[in-house]
PDB file of C-alpha atoms in Angstrom:
ATOM      1  CA  MET A   1      65.276  48.471  73.803  1.00  0.00           C
ATOM      2  CA  THR A   2      67.806  48.744  76.635  1.00  0.00           C
ATOM      3  CA  LEU A   3      70.387  51.502  76.916  1.00  0.00           C
ATOM      4  CA  GLY A   4      72.820  49.286  78.821  1.00  0.00           C
ATOM      5  CA  LYS A   5      75.912  51.291  79.858  1.00  0.00           C
ATOM      6  CA  LEU A   6      75.071  54.979  79.189  1.00  0.00           C
ATOM      7  CA  CYS A   7      77.737  57.522  78.404  1.00  0.00           C
ATOM      8  CA  VAL A   8      76.809  61.268  78.433  1.00  0.00           C
ATOM      9  CA  ILE A   9      79.243  63.345  76.418  1.00  0.00           C
ATOM     10  CA  GLY A  10      79.444  66.935  77.591  1.00  0.00           C
ATOM     11  CA  GLY A  11      78.806  65.724  81.111  1.00  0.00           C
ATOM     12  CA  ASN A  12      79.689  69.186  82.668  1.00  0.00           C
ATOM     13  CA  SER A  13      77.308  71.056  80.272  1.00  0.00           C
ATOM     14  CA  PHE A  14      73.977  72.460  81.634  1.00  0.00           C
ATOM     15  CA  ILE A  15      72.040  69.519  80.330  1.00  0.00           C
ATOM     16  CA  GLY A  16      74.710  66.846  80.796  1.00  0.00           C
ATOM     17  CA  LYS A  17      75.268  67.491  84.439  1.00  0.00           C
ATOM     18  CA  ASN A  18      71.597  67.026  85.036  1.00  0.00           C
ATOM     19  CA  LEU A  19      71.297  63.514  83.397  1.00  0.00           C
ATOM     20  CA  GLU A  20      72.123  60.281  85.201  1.00  0.00           C
ATOM     21  CA  ALA A  21      74.614  58.038  83.361  1.00  0.00           C
ATOM     22  CA  ASN A  22      77.157  55.337  84.106  1.00  0.00           C
ATOM     23  CA  VAL A  23      80.012  57.511  82.630  1.00  0.00           C
ATOM     24  CA  LYS A  24      80.258  61.140  81.785  1.00  0.00           C
ATOM     25  CA  ILE A  25      82.814  62.651  79.467  1.00  0.00           C
ATOM     26  CA  SER A  26      83.761  66.330  79.607  1.00  0.00           C
ATOM     27  CA  ARG A  27      86.195  68.639  77.852  1.00  0.00           C
ATOM     28  CA  GLN A  28      88.911  67.739  80.278  1.00  0.00           C
ATOM     29  CA  ASP A  29      88.583  64.051  79.376  1.00  0.00           C
ATOM     30  CA  CYS A  30      88.567  64.150  75.700  1.00  0.00           C
ATOM     31  CA  ASP A  31      88.992  66.636  72.866  1.00  0.00           C
ATOM     32  CA  LEU A  32      86.016  65.877  70.690  1.00  0.00           C
ATOM     33  CA  LEU A  33      87.436  67.812  67.746  1.00  0.00           C
ATOM     34  CA  ASP A  34      90.067  65.036  67.520  1.00  0.00           C
ATOM     35  CA  SER A  35      88.587  61.954  65.888  1.00  0.00           C
ATOM     36  CA  ASN A  36      91.261  59.540  67.208  1.00  0.00           C
ATOM     37  CA  GLU A  37      90.975  60.899  70.729  1.00  0.00           C
ATOM     38  CA  THR A  38      87.206  60.579  70.571  1.00  0.00           C
ATOM     39  CA  LYS A  39      87.418  56.950  69.364  1.00  0.00           C
ATOM     40  CA  LEU A  40      90.022  55.973  72.043  1.00  0.00           C
ATOM     41  CA  ALA A  41      87.781  57.489  74.792  1.00  0.00           C
ATOM     42  CA  LEU A  42      84.744  55.648  73.724  1.00  0.00           C
ATOM     43  CA  LYS A  43      86.804  52.479  73.125  1.00  0.00           C
ATOM     44  CA  ARG A  44      88.114  52.668  76.740  1.00  0.00           C
ATOM     45  CA  ILE A  45      84.570  53.362  78.098  1.00  0.00           C
ATOM     46  CA  LYS A  46      82.800  50.708  76.014  1.00  0.00           C
ATOM     47  CA  PRO A  47      79.329  52.226  76.311  1.00  0.00           C
ATOM     48  CA  ASP A  48      76.229  50.667  74.945  1.00  0.00           C
ATOM     49  CA  SER A  49      74.549  54.046  74.432  1.00  0.00           C
ATOM     50  CA  ILE A  50      75.595  57.575  74.099  1.00  0.00           C
ATOM     51  CA  ILE A  51      73.827  61.012  74.711  1.00  0.00           C
ATOM     52  CA  ASN A  52      75.800  63.864  73.161  1.00  0.00           C
ATOM     53  CA  CYS A  53      75.364  67.103  75.153  1.00  0.00           C
ATOM     54  CA  ALA A  54      78.626  68.702  74.013  1.00  0.00           C
ATOM     55  CA  ALA A  55      78.599  71.563  71.669  1.00  0.00           C
ATOM     56  CA  LYS A  56      80.341  74.810  70.980  1.00  0.00           C
ATOM     57  CA  HIS A  57      77.877  77.407  72.184  1.00  0.00           C
ATOM     58  CA  GLY A  58      78.195  81.058  73.256  1.00  0.00           C
ATOM     59  CA  SER A  59      76.418  84.311  73.589  1.00  0.00           C
ATOM     60  CA  VAL A  60      74.331  85.676  70.704  1.00  0.00           C
ATOM     61  CA  LYS A  61      77.017  88.267  70.066  1.00  0.00           C
ATOM     62  CA  GLU A  62      79.793  85.679  69.939  1.00  0.00           C
ATOM     63  CA  MET A  63      77.815  83.216  67.782  1.00  0.00           C
ATOM     64  CA  SER A  64      76.762  85.987  65.373  1.00  0.00           C
ATOM     65  CA  SER A  65      80.275  87.051  64.658  1.00  0.00           C
ATOM     66  CA  ASN A  66      82.075  83.584  64.274  1.00  0.00           C
ATOM     67  CA  HIS A  67      79.663  81.560  62.072  1.00  0.00           C
ATOM     68  CA  ILE A  68      82.362  79.428  60.568  1.00  0.00           C
ATOM     69  CA  SER A  69      83.920  78.263  63.868  1.00  0.00           C
ATOM     70  CA  TYR A  70      80.433  77.327  65.230  1.00  0.00           C
ATOM     71  CA  LEU A  71      79.483  75.437  62.118  1.00  0.00           C
ATOM     72  CA  GLU A  72      82.870  73.558  61.770  1.00  0.00           C
ATOM     73  CA  GLU A  73      83.416  72.759  65.412  1.00  0.00           C
ATOM     74  CA  ASN A  74      79.871  71.448  66.042  1.00  0.00           C
ATOM     75  CA  LEU A  75      79.877  69.368  62.948  1.00  0.00           C
ATOM     76  CA  LYS A  76      83.252  67.830  63.900  1.00  0.00           C
ATOM     77  CA  ILE A  77      82.155  67.072  67.300  1.00  0.00           C
ATOM     78  CA  ASN A  78      79.022  65.187  66.062  1.00  0.00           C
ATOM     79  CA  MET A  79      80.785  63.581  63.127  1.00  0.00           C
ATOM     80  CA  ASN A  80      83.636  62.188  65.354  1.00  0.00           C
ATOM     81  CA  ILE A  81      81.092  60.860  67.805  1.00  0.00           C
ATOM     82  CA  LEU A  82      78.972  59.135  65.232  1.00  0.00           C
ATOM     83  CA  ARG A  83      82.039  57.756  63.262  1.00  0.00           C
ATOM     84  CA  ALA A  84      83.510  56.398  66.447  1.00  0.00           C
ATOM     85  CA  ALA A  85      80.361  54.938  67.646  1.00  0.00           C
ATOM     86  CA  HIS A  86      79.725  53.292  64.347  1.00  0.00           C
ATOM     87  CA  GLU A  87      83.337  51.848  64.146  1.00  0.00           C
ATOM     88  CA  LEU A  88      83.049  50.547  67.760  1.00  0.00           C
ATOM     89  CA  ASP A  89      79.589  49.020  67.116  1.00  0.00           C
ATOM     90  CA  ILE A  90      77.659  51.310  69.605  1.00  0.00           C
ATOM     91  CA  ASN A  91      74.222  51.219  68.083  1.00  0.00           C
ATOM     92  CA  ASN A  92      72.323  53.783  70.216  1.00  0.00           C
ATOM     93  CA  VAL A  93      73.297  57.522  70.012  1.00  0.00           C
ATOM     94  CA  LEU A  94      71.292  60.601  70.728  1.00  0.00           C
ATOM     95  CA  LEU A  95      72.483  63.949  69.615  1.00  0.00           C
ATOM     96  CA  LEU A  96      71.015  67.179  71.026  1.00  0.00           C
ATOM     97  CA  GLY A  97      69.545  69.441  68.368  1.00  0.00           C
ATOM     98  CA  SER A  98      67.952  72.807  68.802  1.00  0.00           C
ATOM     99  CA  VAL A  99      64.763  74.500  67.750  1.00  0.00           C
ATOM    100  CA  SER A 100      67.066  77.133  66.200  1.00  0.00           C
ATOM    101  CA  SER A 101      67.615  74.644  63.436  1.00  0.00           C
ATOM    102  CA  PHE A 102      63.950  74.938  62.402  1.00  0.00           C
ATOM    103  CA  PRO A 103      63.015  77.704  59.829  1.00  0.00           C
ATOM    104  CA  PHE A 104      63.033  81.170  61.402  1.00  0.00           C
ATOM    105  CA  GLU A 105      59.360  82.145  61.487  1.00  0.00           C
ATOM    106  CA  LYS A 106      57.259  83.568  64.232  1.00  0.00           C
ATOM    107  CA  LYS A 107      54.972  80.674  64.794  1.00  0.00           C
ATOM    108  CA  ASN A 108      53.535  79.603  68.137  1.00  0.00           C
ATOM    109  CA  ILE A 109      53.705  75.924  67.285  1.00  0.00           C
ATOM    110  CA  ILE A 110      56.255  74.171  65.091  1.00  0.00           C
ATOM    111  CA  THR A 111      56.138  70.515  64.018  1.00  0.00           C
ATOM    112  CA  GLU A 112      58.531  68.061  62.461  1.00  0.00           C
ATOM    113  CA  GLU A 113      57.012  68.802  59.101  1.00  0.00           C
ATOM    114  CA  ASP A 114      58.170  72.454  59.368  1.00  0.00           C
ATOM    115  CA  PHE A 115      61.908  71.484  59.724  1.00  0.00           C
ATOM    116  CA  TYR A 116      62.914  71.959  55.994  1.00  0.00           C
ATOM    117  CA  LEU A 117      60.293  74.656  55.072  1.00  0.00           C
ATOM    118  CA  GLY A 118      62.652  77.560  55.105  1.00  0.00           C
ATOM    119  CA  PRO A 119      66.023  78.965  56.187  1.00  0.00           C
ATOM    120  CA  VAL A 120      67.510  79.038  59.693  1.00  0.00           C
ATOM    121  CA  ASN A 121      67.854  82.330  61.527  1.00  0.00           C
ATOM    122  CA  GLU A 122      71.017  83.978  60.042  1.00  0.00           C
ATOM    123  CA  VAL A 123      71.846  85.795  63.435  1.00  0.00           C
ATOM    124  CA  ASN A 124      73.439  82.504  64.596  1.00  0.00           C
ATOM    125  CA  PHE A 125      73.615  80.978  61.127  1.00  0.00           C
ATOM    126  CA  GLY A 126      76.741  78.712  61.833  1.00  0.00           C
ATOM    127  CA  TYR A 127      75.382  77.214  64.970  1.00  0.00           C
ATOM    128  CA  ASN A 128      71.830  76.842  63.652  1.00  0.00           C
ATOM    129  CA  THR A 129      73.003  75.144  60.441  1.00  0.00           C
ATOM    130  CA  ALA A 130      75.317  72.663  62.225  1.00  0.00           C
ATOM    131  CA  LYS A 131      72.348  71.669  64.395  1.00  0.00           C
ATOM    132  CA  ARG A 132      70.211  71.274  61.218  1.00  0.00           C
ATOM    133  CA  ILE A 133      72.841  69.134  59.395  1.00  0.00           C
ATOM    134  CA  ILE A 134      73.073  66.642  62.229  1.00  0.00           C
ATOM    135  CA  VAL A 135      69.596  65.427  61.403  1.00  0.00           C
ATOM    136  CA  ASP A 136      70.766  64.428  58.015  1.00  0.00           C
ATOM    137  CA  LEU A 137      73.983  63.025  59.344  1.00  0.00           C
ATOM    138  CA  THR A 138      72.231  60.649  61.832  1.00  0.00           C
ATOM    139  CA  LYS A 139      69.857  59.669  58.903  1.00  0.00           C
ATOM    140  CA  THR A 140      72.864  58.510  56.809  1.00  0.00           C
ATOM    141  CA  TYR A 141      73.848  56.043  59.502  1.00  0.00           C
ATOM    142  CA  GLN A 142      70.268  54.855  59.800  1.00  0.00           C
ATOM    143  CA  ILE A 143      70.051  54.145  56.084  1.00  0.00           C
ATOM    144  CA  ASP A 144      73.505  52.879  55.408  1.00  0.00           C
ATOM    145  CA  HIS A 145      73.975  50.913  58.677  1.00  0.00           C
ATOM    146  CA  ASN A 146      70.628  50.496  60.370  1.00  0.00           C
ATOM    147  CA  ARG A 147      71.887  52.382  63.415  1.00  0.00           C
ATOM    148  CA  ASN A 148      69.671  53.794  66.069  1.00  0.00           C
ATOM    149  CA  TYR A 149      71.190  57.323  65.757  1.00  0.00           C
ATOM    150  CA  LYS A 150      68.650  60.148  66.489  1.00  0.00           C
ATOM    151  CA  VAL A 151      68.405  63.921  67.271  1.00  0.00           C
ATOM    152  CA  ALA A 152      66.289  65.431  69.971  1.00  0.00           C
ATOM    153  CA  HIS A 153      65.365  69.132  69.450  1.00  0.00           C
ATOM    154  CA  LEU A 154      65.066  70.887  72.659  1.00  0.00           C
ATOM    155  CA  GLY A 155      62.816  73.907  72.750  1.00  0.00           C
ATOM    156  CA  ASN A 156      63.474  75.390  76.174  1.00  0.00           C
ATOM    157  CA  ILE A 157      65.668  73.709  78.829  1.00  0.00           C
ATOM    158  CA  TYR A 158      64.984  76.059  81.636  1.00  0.00           C
TER     159      TYR A 158
END
């Protein structure tokens, strides 16, 4: 599999700015909460592959007091990217998940099989739930359209 022309969305994020890509999109280039703007940006760029590093993220205090906005905005960002990618026939998309979408248990080692074995940590419920839902969102595109849409769960980026 070749990635061809790679577009990193969230190009100014901590992770995005450390990735090499042909094109990077940041908040200043496109409002990812707007589905039309997202599609137009990707149509203009014409990437073969996308890595999405964009997300609404904040401090634990902020995320623990605004669950709805973290859930809704993170879902919109990822839904808009996947829908636009599908409509523009972009077959390769990688979304960044988080280990916070795994069940909240004090385990030293977690595996893929643990993913649905319990609830997410309620402290950051909105964000954690959004990151969990994108796994199923990518799966729907795999099942319905045979797309290579995946989620990578990052444990520690430091």
